[in-house]
């Protein structure tokens, strides 16, 4: 078994932004878990015409945010903070209407 203290993690390129990203994902999952315990989910039918839960809407929001950021990187030279704000607006719309 390798010595875990001797493993070099420099290749992972941990930056404050990377840490913030994973902390936000962890906080979202923790929040969804607490909400599922405190207020059990009820499926609802939105504009997609199929029943979705909070978890489904979170997944669609995260998937959409990934595509928004990739498109932003490919099509725009502006800072990614604008793509993040656009992703938050998209997530709000998904949670409201889907």
XYZ file of N, CA, C and O in Angstrom:
392
model
N 0.844 -1.167 0.000
C 0.000 0.000 0.000
C 0.901 1.245 0.000
O 1.809 1.349 0.814
N 0.633 2.197 -0.904
C 1.496 3.384 -0.963
C 1.285 4.289 0.244
O 0.213 4.341 0.828
N 2.346 4.994 0.565
C 2.285 5.945 1.662
C 1.536 7.183 1.170
O 1.991 7.892 0.273
N 0.363 7.445 1.750
C -0.472 8.538 1.270
C 0.170 9.901 1.485
O -0.098 10.841 0.742
N 1.008 10.046 2.478
C 1.670 11.322 2.721
C 2.729 11.617 1.665
O 3.069 12.769 1.429
N 3.220 10.585 0.997
C 4.288 10.762 0.025
C 3.757 10.981 -1.398
O 4.528 11.224 -2.313
N 2.436 10.912 -1.597
C 1.875 11.078 -2.932
C 1.925 12.558 -3.316
O 1.493 13.429 -2.571
N 2.473 12.821 -4.507
C 2.590 14.184 -4.996
C 1.312 14.570 -5.733
O 0.967 13.968 -6.746
N 0.592 15.570 -5.239
C -0.654 16.002 -5.859
C -0.492 17.279 -6.676
O -1.473 17.910 -7.041
N 0.739 17.657 -6.986
C 0.973 18.893 -7.727
C 0.388 18.838 -9.136
O 0.029 19.875 -9.694
N 0.254 17.663 -9.719
C -0.271 17.538 -11.071
C -1.746 17.927 -11.153
O -2.272 18.198 -12.220
N -2.431 18.007 -10.004
C -3.865 18.283 -10.017
C -4.179 19.759 -10.251
O -5.318 20.110 -10.523
N -3.202 20.621 -10.156
C -3.358 22.055 -10.419
C -4.484 22.660 -9.602
O -5.385 23.303 -10.131
N -4.472 22.428 -8.310
C -5.492 23.006 -7.442
C -5.274 24.503 -7.338
O -4.237 24.985 -6.917
N -6.255 25.236 -7.744
C -6.235 26.687 -7.624
C -7.403 27.077 -6.715
O -8.286 26.248 -6.445
N -7.437 28.300 -6.249
C -8.597 28.724 -5.447
C -9.922 28.556 -6.201
O -10.936 28.188 -5.616
N -9.905 28.794 -7.510
C -11.117 28.643 -8.305
C -11.557 27.184 -8.368
O -12.751 26.886 -8.310
N -10.597 26.279 -8.497
C -10.918 24.853 -8.527
C -11.502 24.421 -7.193
O -12.496 23.695 -7.131
N -10.885 24.856 -6.115
C -11.395 24.534 -4.786
C -12.789 25.094 -4.557
O -13.659 24.422 -4.002
N -13.033 26.313 -5.024
C -14.351 26.933 -4.901
C -15.389 26.158 -5.701
O -16.518 25.948 -5.236
N -15.009 25.703 -6.884
C -15.921 24.915 -7.716
C -16.353 23.636 -7.002
O -17.548 23.346 -6.906
N -15.392 22.878 -6.492
C -15.739 21.629 -5.828
C -16.464 21.872 -4.505
O -17.346 21.095 -4.125
N -16.133 22.950 -3.813
C -16.856 23.289 -2.587
C -18.312 23.636 -2.902
O -19.227 23.252 -2.156
N -18.541 24.335 -4.008
C -19.906 24.682 -4.403
C -20.705 23.438 -4.779
O -21.879 23.306 -4.396
N -20.091 22.521 -5.500
C -20.778 21.273 -5.856
C -21.121 20.482 -4.594
O -22.236 19.963 -4.443
N -20.170 20.397 -3.664
C -20.416 19.695 -2.402
C -21.545 20.370 -1.622
O -22.423 19.697 -1.078
N -21.545 21.702 -1.578
C -22.593 22.435 -0.860
C -23.958 22.206 -1.510
O -24.971 22.058 -0.803
N -23.999 22.159 -2.838
C -25.258 21.874 -3.534
C -25.786 20.488 -3.192
O -26.974 20.320 -2.910
N -24.912 19.507 -3.203
C -25.334 18.143 -2.882
C -25.793 18.025 -1.433
O -26.783 17.355 -1.129
N -25.082 18.693 -0.534
C -25.474 18.687 0.878
C -26.829 19.375 1.064
O -27.700 18.866 1.781
N -27.012 20.501 0.396
C -28.288 21.214 0.472
C -29.428 20.368 -0.068
O -30.513 20.312 0.536
N -29.206 19.704 -1.180
C -30.251 18.851 -1.758
C -30.588 17.679 -0.837
O -31.747 17.283 -0.730
N -29.577 17.143 -0.162
C -29.818 16.053 0.780
C -30.646 16.523 1.965
O -31.612 15.861 2.372
N -30.283 17.670 2.523
C -31.037 18.216 3.662
C -32.469 18.534 3.234
O -33.418 18.239 3.968
N -32.640 19.126 2.059
C -33.987 19.419 1.571
C -34.814 18.153 1.365
O -36.014 18.135 1.641
N -34.182 17.102 0.867
C -34.897 15.841 0.645
C -35.354 15.232 1.959
O -36.415 14.594 2.014
N -34.581 15.422 3.022
C -34.970 14.898 4.338
C -36.037 15.796 4.970
O -37.037 15.316 5.504
N -35.822 17.102 4.900
C -36.701 18.058 5.556
C -38.042 18.197 4.843
O -39.093 18.222 5.469
N -37.998 18.307 3.516
C -39.202 18.431 2.696
C -39.114 17.436 1.556
O -38.503 17.719 0.531
N -39.711 16.257 1.727
C -39.625 15.232 0.677
C -40.102 15.765 -0.674
O -40.994 16.604 -0.762
N -39.452 15.263 -1.716
C -39.710 15.754 -3.062
C -41.054 15.286 -3.595
O -41.503 14.181 -3.313
N -41.671 16.146 -4.377
C -42.892 15.814 -5.101
C -42.603 16.102 -6.569
O -42.165 17.197 -6.921
N -42.823 15.111 -7.400
C -42.582 15.322 -8.828
C -43.583 16.339 -9.363
O -44.736 16.374 -8.940
N -43.118 17.182 -10.287
C -44.019 18.127 -10.928
C -43.742 18.141 -12.418
O -42.658 17.788 -12.875
N -44.736 18.558 -13.155
C -44.622 18.592 -14.609
C -44.480 20.048 -15.036
O -45.330 20.880 -14.728
N -43.393 20.347 -15.725
C -43.126 21.706 -16.191
C -43.213 21.792 -17.698
O -43.966 21.054 -18.337
N -42.402 22.662 -18.276
C -42.458 22.893 -19.720
C -41.966 21.703 -20.536
O -42.264 21.606 -21.725
N -41.215 20.800 -19.919
C -40.758 19.619 -20.659
C -41.864 18.593 -20.839
O -41.750 17.688 -21.666
N -42.931 18.705 -20.061
C -44.050 17.778 -20.185
C -43.824 16.433 -19.538
O -44.570 15.493 -19.794
N -42.799 16.335 -18.709
C -42.546 15.078 -17.993
C -42.266 15.407 -16.532
O -41.815 16.508 -16.212
N -42.547 14.463 -15.648
C -42.323 14.745 -14.222
C -40.828 14.855 -13.896
O -40.015 14.058 -14.366
N -40.484 15.882 -13.122
C -39.102 16.076 -12.691
C -39.072 16.338 -11.191
O -40.035 16.828 -10.612
N -37.956 15.996 -10.579
C -37.741 16.256 -9.158
C -36.671 17.337 -9.018
O -36.073 17.767 -10.004
N -36.415 17.752 -7.766
C -35.357 18.742 -7.541
C -34.018 18.228 -8.040
O -33.217 18.976 -8.598
N -33.752 16.944 -7.828
C -32.490 16.358 -8.289
C -32.360 16.402 -9.801
O -31.281 16.676 -10.334
N -33.464 16.135 -10.494
C -33.448 16.223 -11.961
C -33.142 17.637 -12.414
O -32.350 17.867 -13.332
N -33.779 18.604 -11.763
C -33.564 20.002 -12.138
C -32.143 20.453 -11.813
O -31.544 21.231 -12.561
N -31.580 19.955 -10.704
C -30.189 20.278 -10.390
C -29.261 19.703 -11.451
O -28.336 20.376 -11.917
N -29.508 18.466 -11.853
C -28.688 17.842 -12.889
C -28.763 18.636 -14.192
O -27.736 18.901 -14.832
N -29.976 19.026 -14.603
C -30.125 19.812 -15.827
C -29.422 21.160 -15.703
O -28.821 21.657 -16.667
N -29.460 21.751 -14.517
C -28.779 23.035 -14.300
C -27.271 22.884 -14.409
O -26.597 23.711 -15.038
N -26.717 21.840 -13.794
C -25.272 21.625 -13.851
C -24.813 21.286 -15.264
O -23.771 21.762 -15.733
N -25.593 20.477 -15.956
C -25.260 20.118 -17.335
C -25.320 21.351 -18.234
O -24.421 21.596 -19.051
N -26.361 22.152 -18.069
C -26.479 23.377 -18.842
C -25.359 24.354 -18.535
O -24.826 25.007 -19.441
N -24.982 24.460 -17.260
C -23.882 25.354 -16.885
C -22.575 24.911 -17.538
O -21.782 25.758 -17.976
N -22.353 23.617 -17.627
C -21.140 23.123 -18.286
C -21.134 23.528 -19.761
O -20.115 24.017 -20.280
N -22.268 23.372 -20.440
C -22.342 23.751 -21.849
C -22.237 25.263 -22.037
O -21.617 25.732 -22.995
N -22.841 26.030 -21.132
C -22.733 27.494 -21.215
C -21.275 27.908 -21.086
O -20.779 28.746 -21.851
N -20.560 27.324 -20.127
C -19.151 27.687 -19.939
C -18.285 27.256 -21.125
O -17.394 27.989 -21.540
N -18.546 26.072 -21.664
C -17.774 25.633 -22.831
C -18.036 26.526 -24.035
O -17.104 26.903 -24.761
N -19.295 26.896 -24.256
C -19.616 27.790 -25.369
C -18.992 29.159 -25.146
O -18.480 29.780 -26.082
N -19.007 29.615 -23.907
C -18.411 30.918 -23.588
C -16.915 30.910 -23.896
O -16.389 31.867 -24.461
N -16.250 29.830 -23.520
C -14.815 29.720 -23.790
C -14.528 29.692 -25.291
O -13.545 30.257 -25.758
N -15.398 29.004 -26.027
C -15.166 28.870 -27.465
C -15.562 30.085 -28.281
O -14.990 30.333 -29.335
N -16.543 30.848 -27.817
C -17.091 31.921 -28.630
C -16.776 33.326 -28.139
O -16.952 34.286 -28.879
N -16.333 33.442 -26.893
C -16.132 34.770 -26.319
C -14.763 34.857 -25.673
O -14.227 33.886 -25.172
N -14.226 36.051 -25.675
C -12.945 36.256 -25.010
C -13.105 36.885 -23.639
O -12.127 37.162 -22.967
N -14.354 37.126 -23.235
C -14.616 37.788 -21.956
C -14.338 36.835 -20.794
O -14.166 35.630 -20.979
N -14.314 37.416 -19.602
C -14.044 36.615 -18.410
C -15.166 35.619 -18.143
O -16.324 35.852 -18.493
N -14.825 34.519 -17.486
C -15.798 33.459 -17.225
C -16.827 33.823 -16.166
O -17.825 33.127 -16.018
N -16.591 34.906 -15.417
C -17.581 35.298 -14.412
C -18.923 35.606 -15.062
O -19.981 35.347 -14.474
N -18.891 36.154 -16.283
C -20.139 36.439 -16.992
C -20.865 35.142 -17.347
O -22.096 35.074 -17.273
N -20.123 34.120 -17.723
C -20.736 32.824 -18.009
C -21.323 32.223 -16.735
O -22.381 31.582 -16.776
N -20.656 32.448 -15.615
C -21.180 31.942 -14.345
C -22.492 32.631 -13.979
O -23.434 31.988 -13.511
N -22.564 33.939 -14.199
C -23.817 34.661 -13.938
C -24.933 34.191 -14.867
O -26.079 34.023 -14.444
N -24.587 33.969 -16.126
C -25.563 33.437 -17.073
C -26.024 32.041 -16.646
O -27.212 31.704 -16.749
N -25.113 31.235 -16.126
C -25.453 29.893 -15.655
C -26.383 29.946 -14.449
O -27.295 29.122 -14.322
N -26.162 30.911 -13.556
C -27.056 31.065 -12.406
C -28.465 31.471 -12.853
O -29.464 30.971 -12.314
N -28.542 32.344 -13.836
C -29.850 32.724 -14.373
C -30.528 31.526 -15.037
O -31.747 31.313 -14.874
N -29.753 30.745 -15.765
C -30.282 29.526 -16.389
C -30.792 28.545 -15.330
O -31.881 27.985 -15.468
N -30.026 28.368 -14.258
C -30.432 27.454 -13.193
C -31.721 27.937 -12.533
O -32.608 27.132 -12.204
N -31.841 29.239 -12.308
C -33.075 29.780 -11.726
C -34.270 29.494 -12.626
O -35.352 29.118 -12.152
N -34.082 29.648 -13.941
C -35.161 29.365 -14.878
C -35.513 27.884 -14.889
O -36.692 27.518 -14.938
N -34.507 27.017 -14.828
C -34.762 25.571 -14.813
C -35.542 25.193 -13.557
O -36.526 24.453 -13.631
N -35.140 25.700 -12.412
C -35.833 25.348 -11.168
C -37.244 25.938 -11.127
O -38.126 25.381 -10.471
N -37.455 27.022 -11.840
C -38.785 27.644 -11.825
C -39.742 27.002 -12.838
O -40.904 26.781 -12.535
N -39.257 26.713 -14.030
C -40.152 26.321 -15.116
C -40.082 24.859 -15.550
O -40.953 24.405 -16.280
N -39.066 24.135 -15.173
C -38.936 22.748 -15.653
C -39.511 21.786 -14.637
O -39.472 21.952 -13.477
